Structure formats: C-alpha cells, structure tokens
C-alpha cells in the first residue's frame, strides 16, 4: 500500500508550519505556500521519482521566499496599516505563557539566516545536508548557524530569570 | 572540557546531531558518555531540546488549521501530477486522514524527521511486515516518550483525576476500547494521557510517575492485523522500550530505566491489560489473573530476539 498521498499531505502541512514560523503572519505564510505549490505543480515533471519529495518542496519554497524578499526590497511599498497590525498581533493565546513569549521574541531577534536553520532543523526535522542543499551553503555553515542560533536563544531565555527550562528525569 | 576516553573526542557538531537525532549509534554512545561527564554540555543538550519543544508548542497549531482552498486545490493537483505508480486507496482523500497526516508531524517533526523510513521498504512475509510495523510503532512510542517527558509542562493532554473520562476520551479517539492499566503495585501512578497519531492511526499515550517523579509512558496503538506477539525490546539512547501485541492492540512501554526494571513494569501492564478495564460492575471472575506474573511471562521476554532499532533506510 502506497502512502504517497499521506506523505504529500504531511509535507505540505510541514511547509505551512515553516512558512508561518518564518513569516509570523498567516496570510503571508499561506501566500508563500501557495506560490511555492504553484511552482511545484508547474515543475512536477522535474521531480525525480524516489528522490526526496520533502526536500524538493522545501527548496522550492525557499527559492520563492528569497525572490519575494528580493522583489519587495526592490520596490519599497507603502505599508498597509492592517498588515502591520496583523504582524503585531501574533497568535495571542499561545503566548500567554511567559516562556513561549520569550522564546518567540528570542527567535524573532535572530538574524534571518540563523532563524531559518533553527526552524528547519528543530521544528521541521530536516537533515543537515538537506538544509545545506536547500540554502545552497556548505554543511559547515549550516552547523555554525545552528549552533549560534541555539546559543543566542539559550542566552536570551536564561537572562529572563523565570524561564529556567527544567529538566525531568 | 573533559577528556573523552575510548571513543574519540566529541565535537560541537555531534552534540547538535545528538539532539536532532542525526547521529549514528556509535557516536551517540560517545556523546552520551560525554554528557554524563560534562554537566554543562548536558544542560546545553537539554536546553536545545526544550527550545525545539517550545517551537512545536508555538507553531504546531498551524497543522490543525485547514489550508486555504487554493492551497488545498494545489495540493490535490500536485498529488495528481507526481503520483507516479501510485494506486493510493480512496481513504487517503478523506479529510480525517488529512488531519491525521498533519498531526503526525507533531511527533515526527519533534523526532528529527525519521518519519517515512520503513514505509517504502518491501517487506516479505506478513510476519516480517508486522515486525516492521511494530518496530516503527515502538520507535514512535520512544520518540513520544522522549518528547513528552522532557519537560513537566507538556506531559499530558488530559489528567487522570477522572480515569473514566480519560479512558472514554482516548477510546473514542482511537475507535477502540483502551484504558490505562493500574500500575500501583509496581509503584507507578497514572498521571494522564494524550492522543497521538501513529503509523497505525490514532494512538494513546498514558503517562505514569513514581514517587521519585520518574516517568514512564505506555503507548497504545491499533495494528491492522493483531497477531499476538512476544515482548520485544529496543534501546534508543537512554530510553528503553518493550513492545508487544495483545488482542486487538499494540503496546509499547518506554522509560529511562534498565531493561530489567522496565520488564517488571511491562509484565504488570500485560497482567492488568489481560485482566481488562476497571469496571463499575464487578469484573467477571474467570478473567481475573493471578497477581503473580512469574509463571507465564518470565520465560519468553528475555529470550526474545530484540528487534533492532537501527533500521535506517535511506530516504533517497
């Protein structure tokens, strides 16, 4: 029995989660995923059966995102007040807990290249070499970004006093 | 940093790979040895894990939100375009399956993305197939154990204050009658449980703690074909897991305990499961098992060939 259909659903759910974590705005995130899937459909023939579907999809999403950032930078646009607000009003309910709020802030303060690596590895469970291929950087770069991201977050959480992450045997 | 005798020095990268589940068995041992000697490194590993858990807490909600119509439509089109040789059965299209597939990420993502392994492997005989499925199930149980015991805040979805409610809820989620066995006689009390997706469909995780606040989890799943199986054992890092099939359900008991300690508890689970769920009316007498587990259980578990936890199929 093939599990292909379910796998694809899982990968797409994963893309949506990553996009949300990266952009922190559900409309932007859904747009990004939509654009990536549009491209994936157009290029479906280039997907090699038996190769890594998840990595293929993430790479497309990454490229679309890079292009979006680039074209936004090229034409500075007026900022819609609603947009700003929806960015500020981040998912409130989950942030009730202090440690979640602090974590959110610590992640947001990371340089984007580090944030991406942390999210891809720690949230999406991508392999280091998949991340390296996807971002087009050597694996050593992935590792150093990951290490710096984790230590930066750790330092920020530690500074917040109350947020000692308890260990349980 | 301390010297790391025997297995070569542990690198910074390896500490990350250990946390992310991307390290092979030998090096994992080396890292674990290092962590025992170096409390600072050990704290870092725990903090990194905690970060991952917080990320999941913050963003896994997305998995439960339905995609936009446009994204759903594109998903379906993409599925059609690259569904090479794929004779997927109709049930894949059902919304519930979609939902389950999405939620599967909660565990799989946390576990470092091992999901998908074992799925494409050609299994020969039905027995081999079941072994494979059960090994995957045990792996899921181990990962879920690691994930949900690593911080007290995430331990259960529903507490065990009202056990009828807990069992009823989980039974409903699984579509089968399940219950959290009474492990009082081996010193563990039920704290609560949560519903988790598994390779076999919805599963239930029951969590127990003893007086020293040591946690064990019992993972219950519903295999397609419930061939009775003996206890199997797998060790993944510091987490030991016994798993078996009894009646229509598969069980995996996981804990950071020695194999022998865990086996005693596994026997207690086995006994209590055989005895049946707690009922308000008196349980039928003949079903009651003798409380001494020695007789029927002691011989086979130790002799069982452990199913390896090293079935690492490459993804590409």
mmCIF file with all atom_site columns, C-alpha atoms in Angstrom, chain A:
data_model
loop_
_atom_site.group_PDB
_atom_site.id
_atom_site.type_symbol
_atom_site.label_atom_id
_atom_site.label_alt_id
_atom_site.label_comp_id
_atom_site.label_asym_id
_atom_site.label_entity_id
_atom_site.label_seq_id
_atom_site.pdbx_PDB_ins_code
_atom_site.Cartn_x
_atom_site.Cartn_y
_atom_site.Cartn_z
_atom_site.occupancy
_atom_site.B_iso_or_equiv
_atom_site.pdbx_formal_charge
_atom_site.auth_seq_id
_atom_site.auth_comp_id
_atom_site.auth_asym_id
_atom_site.auth_atom_id
_atom_site.pdbx_PDB_model_num
ATOM 1   C CA . UNK A 1 1   ? 0.000  0.000  0.000   1.00 0.00 ? 1   UNK A CA 1
ATOM 2   C CA . UNK A 1 2   ? 1.460  3.294  -1.027  1.00 0.00 ? 2   UNK A CA 1
ATOM 3   C CA . UNK A 1 3   ? 1.500  6.074  1.499   1.00 0.00 ? 3   UNK A CA 1
ATOM 4   C CA . UNK A 1 4   ? 2.370  8.674  -1.045  1.00 0.00 ? 4   UNK A CA 1
ATOM 5   C CA . UNK A 1 5   ? -0.812 10.677 -0.676  1.00 0.00 ? 5   UNK A CA 1
ATOM 6   C CA . UNK A 1 6   ? -0.498 10.911 3.062   1.00 0.00 ? 6   UNK A CA 1
ATOM 7   C CA . UNK A 1 7   ? 3.194  11.747 2.793   1.00 0.00 ? 7   UNK A CA 1
ATOM 8   C CA . UNK A 1 8   ? 2.461  14.627 0.496   1.00 0.00 ? 8   UNK A CA 1
ATOM 9   C CA . UNK A 1 9   ? -0.200 15.969 2.847   1.00 0.00 ? 9   UNK A CA 1
ATOM 10  C CA . UNK A 1 10  ? 2.302  15.762 5.670   1.00 0.00 ? 10  UNK A CA 1
ATOM 11  C CA . UNK A 1 11  ? 4.960  17.598 3.714   1.00 0.00 ? 11  UNK A CA 1
ATOM 12  C CA . UNK A 1 12  ? 2.562  20.356 2.785   1.00 0.00 ? 12  UNK A CA 1
ATOM 13  C CA . UNK A 1 13  ? 1.392  20.748 6.361   1.00 0.00 ? 13  UNK A CA 1
ATOM 14  C CA . UNK A 1 14  ? 5.063  20.989 7.246   1.00 0.00 ? 14  UNK A CA 1
ATOM 15  C CA . UNK A 1 15  ? 5.610  23.696 4.631   1.00 0.00 ? 15  UNK A CA 1
ATOM 16  C CA . UNK A 1 16  ? 2.694  25.667 6.031   1.00 0.00 ? 16  UNK A CA 1
ATOM 17  C CA . UNK A 1 17  ? 4.059  25.430 9.551   1.00 0.00 ? 17  UNK A CA 1
ATOM 18  C CA . UNK A 1 18  ? 7.508  26.513 8.450   1.00 0.00 ? 18  UNK A CA 1
ATOM 19  C CA . UNK A 1 19  ? 6.113  29.412 6.449   1.00 0.00 ? 19  UNK A CA 1
ATOM 20  C CA . UNK A 1 20  ? 4.112  30.563 9.448   1.00 0.00 ? 20  UNK A CA 1
ATOM 21  C CA . UNK A 1 21  ? 7.092  30.331 11.757  1.00 0.00 ? 21  UNK A CA 1
ATOM 22  C CA . UNK A 1 22  ? 9.235  32.201 9.282   1.00 0.00 ? 22  UNK A CA 1
ATOM 23  C CA . UNK A 1 23  ? 6.814  35.000 8.416   1.00 0.00 ? 23  UNK A CA 1
ATOM 24  C CA . UNK A 1 24  ? 4.710  35.047 11.584  1.00 0.00 ? 24  UNK A CA 1
ATOM 25  C CA . UNK A 1 25  ? 1.661  36.115 9.701   1.00 0.00 ? 25  UNK A CA 1
ATOM 26  C CA . UNK A 1 26  ? -0.896 33.640 8.497   1.00 0.00 ? 26  UNK A CA 1
ATOM 27  C CA . UNK A 1 27  ? -1.926 35.453 5.312   1.00 0.00 ? 27  UNK A CA 1
ATOM 28  C CA . UNK A 1 28  ? 1.686  35.947 4.179   1.00 0.00 ? 28  UNK A CA 1
ATOM 29  C CA . UNK A 1 29  ? 2.533  32.380 5.088   1.00 0.00 ? 29  UNK A CA 1
ATOM 30  C CA . UNK A 1 30  ? -0.370 30.937 3.144   1.00 0.00 ? 30  UNK A CA 1
ATOM 31  C CA . UNK A 1 31  ? 0.559  33.124 0.170   1.00 0.00 ? 31  UNK A CA 1
ATOM 32  C CA . UNK A 1 32  ? 4.109  31.843 0.266   1.00 0.00 ? 32  UNK A CA 1
ATOM 33  C CA . UNK A 1 33  ? 2.969  28.232 0.368   1.00 0.00 ? 33  UNK A CA 1
ATOM 34  C CA . UNK A 1 34  ? 0.507  28.866 -2.414  1.00 0.00 ? 34  UNK A CA 1
ATOM 35  C CA . UNK A 1 35  ? 3.185  30.396 -4.610  1.00 0.00 ? 35  UNK A CA 1
ATOM 36  C CA . UNK A 1 36  ? 5.558  27.525 -3.856  1.00 0.00 ? 36  UNK A CA 1
ATOM 37  C CA . UNK A 1 37  ? 2.915  24.924 -4.682  1.00 0.00 ? 37  UNK A CA 1
ATOM 38  C CA . UNK A 1 38  ? 2.022  26.691 -7.895  1.00 0.00 ? 38  UNK A CA 1
ATOM 39  C CA . UNK A 1 39  ? 5.628  26.408 -8.906  1.00 0.00 ? 39  UNK A CA 1
ATOM 40  C CA . UNK A 1 40  ? 5.817  22.805 -7.748  1.00 0.00 ? 40  UNK A CA 1
ATOM 41  C CA . UNK A 1 41  ? 2.833  21.896 -9.897  1.00 0.00 ? 41  UNK A CA 1
ATOM 42  C CA . UNK A 1 42  ? 4.421  23.615 -12.874 1.00 0.00 ? 42  UNK A CA 1
ATOM 43  C CA . UNK A 1 43  ? 7.662  21.749 -12.339 1.00 0.00 ? 43  UNK A CA 1
ATOM 44  C CA . UNK A 1 44  ? 6.247  18.434 -11.267 1.00 0.00 ? 44  UNK A CA 1
ATOM 45  C CA . UNK A 1 45  ? 7.891  16.769 -14.248 1.00 0.00 ? 45  UNK A CA 1
ATOM 46  C CA . UNK A 1 46  ? 11.284 17.690 -12.924 1.00 0.00 ? 46  UNK A CA 1
ATOM 47  C CA . UNK A 1 47  ? 10.683 15.801 -9.731  1.00 0.00 ? 47  UNK A CA 1
ATOM 48  C CA . UNK A 1 48  ? 12.532 12.517 -9.829  1.00 0.00 ? 48  UNK A CA 1
ATOM 49  C CA . UNK A 1 49  ? 10.529 9.611  -8.563  1.00 0.00 ? 49  UNK A CA 1
ATOM 50  C CA . UNK A 1 50  ? 12.089 8.096  -5.498  1.00 0.00 ? 50  UNK A CA 1
ATOM 51  C CA . UNK A 1 51  ? 14.036 11.186 -4.515  1.00 0.00 ? 51  UNK A CA 1
ATOM 52  C CA . UNK A 1 52  ? 13.353 13.304 -1.502  1.00 0.00 ? 52  UNK A CA 1
ATOM 53  C CA . UNK A 1 53  ? 9.972  14.937 -2.004  1.00 0.00 ? 53  UNK A CA 1
ATOM 54  C CA . UNK A 1 54  ? 10.081 16.899 1.212   1.00 0.00 ? 54  UNK A CA 1
ATOM 55  C CA . UNK A 1 55  ? 13.477 18.415 0.445   1.00 0.00 ? 55  UNK A CA 1
ATOM 56  C CA . UNK A 1 56  ? 12.305 19.218 -3.079  1.00 0.00 ? 56  UNK A CA 1
ATOM 57  C CA . UNK A 1 57  ? 9.254  21.089 -1.772  1.00 0.00 ? 57  UNK A CA 1
ATOM 58  C CA . UNK A 1 58  ? 11.208 22.967 0.873   1.00 0.00 ? 58  UNK A CA 1
ATOM 59  C CA . UNK A 1 59  ? 13.788 24.029 -1.678  1.00 0.00 ? 59  UNK A CA 1
ATOM 60  C CA . UNK A 1 60  ? 11.086 25.447 -3.927  1.00 0.00 ? 60  UNK A CA 1
ATOM 61  C CA . UNK A 1 61  ? 9.536  27.279 -1.001  1.00 0.00 ? 61  UNK A CA 1
ATOM 62  C CA . UNK A 1 62  ? 12.894 28.689 -0.007  1.00 0.00 ? 62  UNK A CA 1
ATOM 63  C CA . UNK A 1 63  ? 13.583 29.965 -3.513  1.00 0.00 ? 63  UNK A CA 1
ATOM 64  C CA . UNK A 1 64  ? 10.185 31.576 -3.743  1.00 0.00 ? 64  UNK A CA 1
ATOM 65  C CA . UNK A 1 65  ? 10.740 33.270 -0.422  1.00 0.00 ? 65  UNK A CA 1
ATOM 66  C CA . UNK A 1 66  ? 14.151 34.592 -1.431  1.00 0.00 ? 66  UNK A CA 1
ATOM 67  C CA . UNK A 1 67  ? 12.620 36.012 -4.600  1.00 0.00 ? 67  UNK A CA 1
ATOM 68  C CA . UNK A 1 68  ? 9.763  37.600 -2.717  1.00 0.00 ? 68  UNK A CA 1
ATOM 69  C CA . UNK A 1 69  ? 12.135 39.272 -0.290  1.00 0.00 ? 69  UNK A CA 1
ATOM 70  C CA . UNK A 1 70  ? 14.259 40.472 -3.167  1.00 0.00 ? 70  UNK A CA 1
ATOM 71  C CA . UNK A 1 71  ? 11.388 41.951 -5.133  1.00 0.00 ? 71  UNK A CA 1
ATOM 72  C CA . UNK A 1 72  ? 9.967  43.632 -2.057  1.00 0.00 ? 72  UNK A CA 1
ATOM 73  C CA . UNK A 1 73  ? 13.327 45.227 -1.396  1.00 0.00 ? 73  UNK A CA 1
ATOM 74  C CA . UNK A 1 74  ? 13.486 46.391 -4.998  1.00 0.00 ? 74  UNK A CA 1
ATOM 75  C CA . UNK A 1 75  ? 10.244 48.323 -4.807  1.00 0.00 ? 75  UNK A CA 1
ATOM 76  C CA . UNK A 1 76  ? 9.688  49.825 -1.390  1.00 0.00 ? 76  UNK A CA 1
ATOM 77  C CA . UNK A 1 77  ? 5.956  49.949 -0.973  1.00 0.00 ? 77  UNK A CA 1
ATOM 78  C CA . UNK A 1 78  ? 3.622  51.733 1.284   1.00 0.00 ? 78  UNK A CA 1
ATOM 79  C CA . UNK A 1 79  ? 2.877  49.753 4.315   1.00 0.00 ? 79  UNK A CA 1
ATOM 80  C CA . UNK A 1 80  ? -0.695 48.867 4.917   1.00 0.00 ? 80  UNK A CA 1
ATOM 81  C CA . UNK A 1 81  ? -1.689 49.551 8.487   1.00 0.00 ? 81  UNK A CA 1
ATOM 82  C CA . UNK A 1 82  ? -3.664 46.330 8.646   1.00 0.00 ? 82  UNK A CA 1
ATOM 83  C CA . UNK A 1 83  ? -0.579 44.399 7.720   1.00 0.00 ? 83  UNK A CA 1
ATOM 84  C CA . UNK A 1 84  ? 1.439  45.906 10.486  1.00 0.00 ? 84  UNK A CA 1
ATOM 85  C CA . UNK A 1 85  ? -1.258 45.224 12.957  1.00 0.00 ? 85  UNK A CA 1
ATOM 86  C CA . UNK A 1 86  ? -1.668 41.645 11.986  1.00 0.00 ? 86  UNK A CA 1
ATOM 87  C CA . UNK A 1 87  ? 2.060  41.254 12.409  1.00 0.00 ? 87  UNK A CA 1
ATOM 88  C CA . UNK A 1 88  ? 1.991  42.757 15.846  1.00 0.00 ? 88  UNK A CA 1
ATOM 89  C CA . UNK A 1 89  ? -0.966 40.747 16.934  1.00 0.00 ? 89  UNK A CA 1
ATOM 90  C CA . UNK A 1 90  ? 0.763  37.432 16.893  1.00 0.00 ? 90  UNK A CA 1
ATOM 91  C CA . UNK A 1 91  ? -1.129 34.344 17.977  1.00 0.00 ? 91  UNK A CA 1
ATOM 92  C CA . UNK A 1 92  ? -2.090 35.571 21.376  1.00 0.00 ? 92  UNK A CA 1
ATOM 93  C CA . UNK A 1 93  ? -3.371 32.502 23.053  1.00 0.00 ? 93  UNK A CA 1
ATOM 94  C CA . UNK A 1 94  ? -0.161 30.516 22.801  1.00 0.00 ? 94  UNK A CA 1
ATOM 95  C CA . UNK A 1 95  ? 1.844  33.388 24.087  1.00 0.00 ? 95  UNK A CA 1
ATOM 96  C CA . UNK A 1 96  ? 0.109  33.572 27.390  1.00 0.00 ? 96  UNK A CA 1
ATOM 97  C CA . UNK A 1 97  ? 2.885  31.600 28.930  1.00 0.00 ? 97  UNK A CA 1
ATOM 98  C CA . UNK A 1 98  ? 5.943  33.596 29.673  1.00 0.00 ? 98  UNK A CA 1
ATOM 99  C CA . UNK A 1 99  ? 8.409  31.092 28.278  1.00 0.00 ? 99  UNK A CA 1
ATOM 100 C CA . UNK A 1 100 ? 6.571  30.920 24.966  1.00 0.00 ? 100 UNK A CA 1
ATOM 101 C CA . UNK A 1 101 ? 6.549  34.666 24.692  1.00 0.00 ? 101 UNK A CA 1
ATOM 102 C CA . UNK A 1 102 ? 10.241 34.825 25.468  1.00 0.00 ? 102 UNK A CA 1
ATOM 103 C CA . UNK A 1 103 ? 11.021 32.063 23.032  1.00 0.00 ? 103 UNK A CA 1
ATOM 104 C CA . UNK A 1 104 ? 9.034  33.819 20.336  1.00 0.00 ? 104 UNK A CA 1
ATOM 105 C CA . UNK A 1 105 ? 10.950 37.011 20.938  1.00 0.00 ? 105 UNK A CA 1
ATOM 106 C CA . UNK A 1 106 ? 14.321 35.269 21.063  1.00 0.00 ? 106 UNK A CA 1
ATOM 107 C CA . UNK A 1 107 ? 13.628 33.547 17.749  1.00 0.00 ? 107 UNK A CA 1
ATOM 108 C CA . UNK A 1 108 ? 12.390 36.754 16.155  1.00 0.00 ? 108 UNK A CA 1
ATOM 109 C CA . UNK A 1 109 ? 15.570 38.521 17.147  1.00 0.00 ? 109 UNK A CA 1
ATOM 110 C CA . UNK A 1 110 ? 17.791 36.026 15.393  1.00 0.00 ? 110 UNK A CA 1
ATOM 111 C CA . UNK A 1 111 ? 19.314 37.039 12.086  1.00 0.00 ? 111 UNK A CA 1
ATOM 112 C CA . UNK A 1 112 ? 17.157 35.518 9.386   1.00 0.00 ? 112 UNK A CA 1
ATOM 113 C CA . UNK A 1 113 ? 19.819 33.106 8.164   1.00 0.00 ? 113 UNK A CA 1
ATOM 114 C CA . UNK A 1 114 ? 20.109 31.640 11.645  1.00 0.00 ? 114 UNK A CA 1
ATOM 115 C CA . UNK A 1 115 ? 16.383 31.635 12.228  1.00 0.00 ? 115 UNK A CA 1
ATOM 116 C CA . UNK A 1 116 ? 15.812 29.656 9.052   1.00 0.00 ? 116 UNK A CA 1
ATOM 117 C CA . UNK A 1 117 ? 18.311 26.994 10.003  1.00 0.00 ? 117 UNK A CA 1
ATOM 118 C CA . UNK A 1 118 ? 16.926 26.674 13.510  1.00 0.00 ? 118 UNK A CA 1
ATOM 119 C CA . UNK A 1 119 ? 13.355 26.328 12.256  1.00 0.00 ? 119 UNK A CA 1
ATOM 120 C CA . UNK A 1 120 ? 14.254 23.871 9.517   1.00 0.00 ? 120 UNK A CA 1
ATOM 121 C CA . UNK A 1 121 ? 16.218 21.648 11.853  1.00 0.00 ? 121 UNK A CA 1
ATOM 122 C CA . UNK A 1 122 ? 14.496 21.945 15.209  1.00 0.00 ? 122 UNK A CA 1
ATOM 123 C CA . UNK A 1 123 ? 10.920 22.442 14.058  1.00 0.00 ? 123 UNK A CA 1
ATOM 124 C CA . UNK A 1 124 ? 10.772 20.666 10.715  1.00 0.00 ? 124 UNK A CA 1
ATOM 125 C CA . UNK A 1 125 ? 13.313 17.971 11.409  1.00 0.00 ? 125 UNK A CA 1
ATOM 126 C CA . UNK A 1 126 ? 15.211 18.379 8.159   1.00 0.00 ? 126 UNK A CA 1
ATOM 127 C CA . UNK A 1 127 ? 18.581 16.704 7.869   1.00 0.00 ? 127 UNK A CA 1
ATOM 128 C CA . UNK A 1 128 ? 21.637 18.939 7.935   1.00 0.00 ? 128 UNK A CA 1
ATOM 129 C CA . UNK A 1 129 ? 22.591 18.033 4.382   1.00 0.00 ? 129 UNK A CA 1
ATOM 130 C CA . UNK A 1 130 ? 19.058 18.735 3.188   1.00 0.00 ? 130 UNK A CA 1
ATOM 131 C CA . UNK A 1 131 ? 19.236 22.175 4.764   1.00 0.00 ? 131 UNK A CA 1
ATOM 132 C CA . UNK A 1 132 ? 22.648 22.784 3.201   1.00 0.00 ? 132 UNK A CA 1
ATOM 133 C CA . UNK A 1 133 ? 21.341 21.824 -0.261  1.00 0.00 ? 133 UNK A CA 1
ATOM 134 C CA . UNK A 1 134 ? 18.248 23.884 0.183   1.00 0.00 ? 134 UNK A CA 1
ATOM 135 C CA . UNK A 1 135 ? 20.044 27.040 1.261   1.00 0.00 ? 135 UNK A CA 1
ATOM 136 C CA . UNK A 1 136 ? 22.943 26.463 -1.107  1.00 0.00 ? 136 UNK A CA 1
ATOM 137 C CA . UNK A 1 137 ? 25.585 26.695 1.604   1.00 0.00 ? 137 UNK A CA 1
ATOM 138 C CA . UNK A 1 138 ? 28.199 24.228 2.871   1.00 0.00 ? 138 UNK A CA 1
ATOM 139 C CA . UNK A 1 139 ? 27.115 21.946 5.670   1.00 0.00 ? 139 UNK A CA 1
ATOM 140 C CA . UNK A 1 140 ? 29.674 23.585 7.968   1.00 0.00 ? 140 UNK A CA 1
ATOM 141 C CA . UNK A 1 141 ? 27.818 26.845 7.548   1.00 0.00 ? 141 UNK A CA 1
ATOM 142 C CA . UNK A 1 142 ? 24.571 25.148 8.481   1.00 0.00 ? 142 UNK A CA 1
ATOM 143 C CA . UNK A 1 143 ? 26.170 23.787 11.627  1.00 0.00 ? 143 UNK A CA 1
ATOM 144 C CA . UNK A 1 144 ? 27.649 27.073 12.699  1.00 0.00 ? 144 UNK A CA 1
ATOM 145 C CA . UNK A 1 145 ? 24.377 28.933 12.103  1.00 0.00 ? 145 UNK A CA 1
ATOM 146 C CA . UNK A 1 146 ? 22.540 26.304 14.060  1.00 0.00 ? 146 UNK A CA 1
ATOM 147 C CA . UNK A 1 147 ? 24.979 26.494 16.916  1.00 0.00 ? 147 UNK A CA 1
ATOM 148 C CA . UNK A 1 148 ? 24.900 30.267 17.053  1.00 0.00 ? 148 UNK A CA 1
ATOM 149 C CA . UNK A 1 149 ? 21.116 30.327 16.890  1.00 0.00 ? 149 UNK A CA 1
ATOM 150 C CA . UNK A 1 150 ? 20.723 27.855 19.710  1.00 0.00 ? 150 UNK A CA 1
ATOM 151 C CA . UNK A 1 151 ? 23.212 29.597 21.942  1.00 0.00 ? 151 UNK A CA 1
ATOM 152 C CA . UNK A 1 152 ? 21.675 33.010 21.282  1.00 0.00 ? 152 UNK A CA 1
ATOM 153 C CA . UNK A 1 153 ? 18.215 31.744 22.161  1.00 0.00 ? 153 UNK A CA 1
ATOM 154 C CA . UNK A 1 154 ? 19.578 29.980 25.186  1.00 0.00 ? 154 UNK A CA 1
ATOM 155 C CA . UNK A 1 155 ? 21.292 33.107 26.439  1.00 0.00 ? 155 UNK A CA 1
ATOM 156 C CA . UNK A 1 156 ? 18.127 35.145 25.993  1.00 0.00 ? 156 UNK A CA 1
ATOM 157 C CA . UNK A 1 157 ? 15.934 32.654 27.781  1.00 0.00 ? 157 UNK A CA 1
ATOM 158 C CA . UNK A 1 158 ? 18.459 32.348 30.585  1.00 0.00 ? 158 UNK A CA 1
ATOM 159 C CA . UNK A 1 159 ? 18.503 36.109 31.019  1.00 0.00 ? 159 UNK A CA 1
ATOM 160 C CA . UNK A 1 160 ? 14.786 36.155 31.513  1.00 0.00 ? 160 UNK A CA 1
ATOM 161 C CA . UNK A 1 161 ? 15.106 34.835 35.019  1.00 0.00 ? 161 UNK A CA 1
ATOM 162 C CA . UNK A 1 162 ? 11.953 32.851 35.461  1.00 0.00 ? 162 UNK A CA 1
ATOM 163 C CA . UNK A 1 163 ? 12.476 30.901 32.323  1.00 0.00 ? 163 UNK A CA 1
ATOM 164 C CA . UNK A 1 164 ? 14.605 28.110 33.554  1.00 0.00 ? 164 UNK A CA 1
ATOM 165 C CA . UNK A 1 165 ? 13.785 25.130 31.482  1.00 0.00 ? 165 UNK A CA 1
ATOM 166 C CA . UNK A 1 166 ? 13.516 22.411 33.980  1.00 0.00 ? 166 UNK A CA 1
ATOM 167 C CA . UNK A 1 167 ? 14.784 19.024 33.320  1.00 0.00 ? 167 UNK A CA 1
ATOM 168 C CA . UNK A 1 168 ? 12.892 15.955 34.322  1.00 0.00 ? 168 UNK A CA 1
ATOM 169 C CA . UNK A 1 169 ? 14.435 12.579 34.737  1.00 0.00 ? 169 UNK A CA 1
#
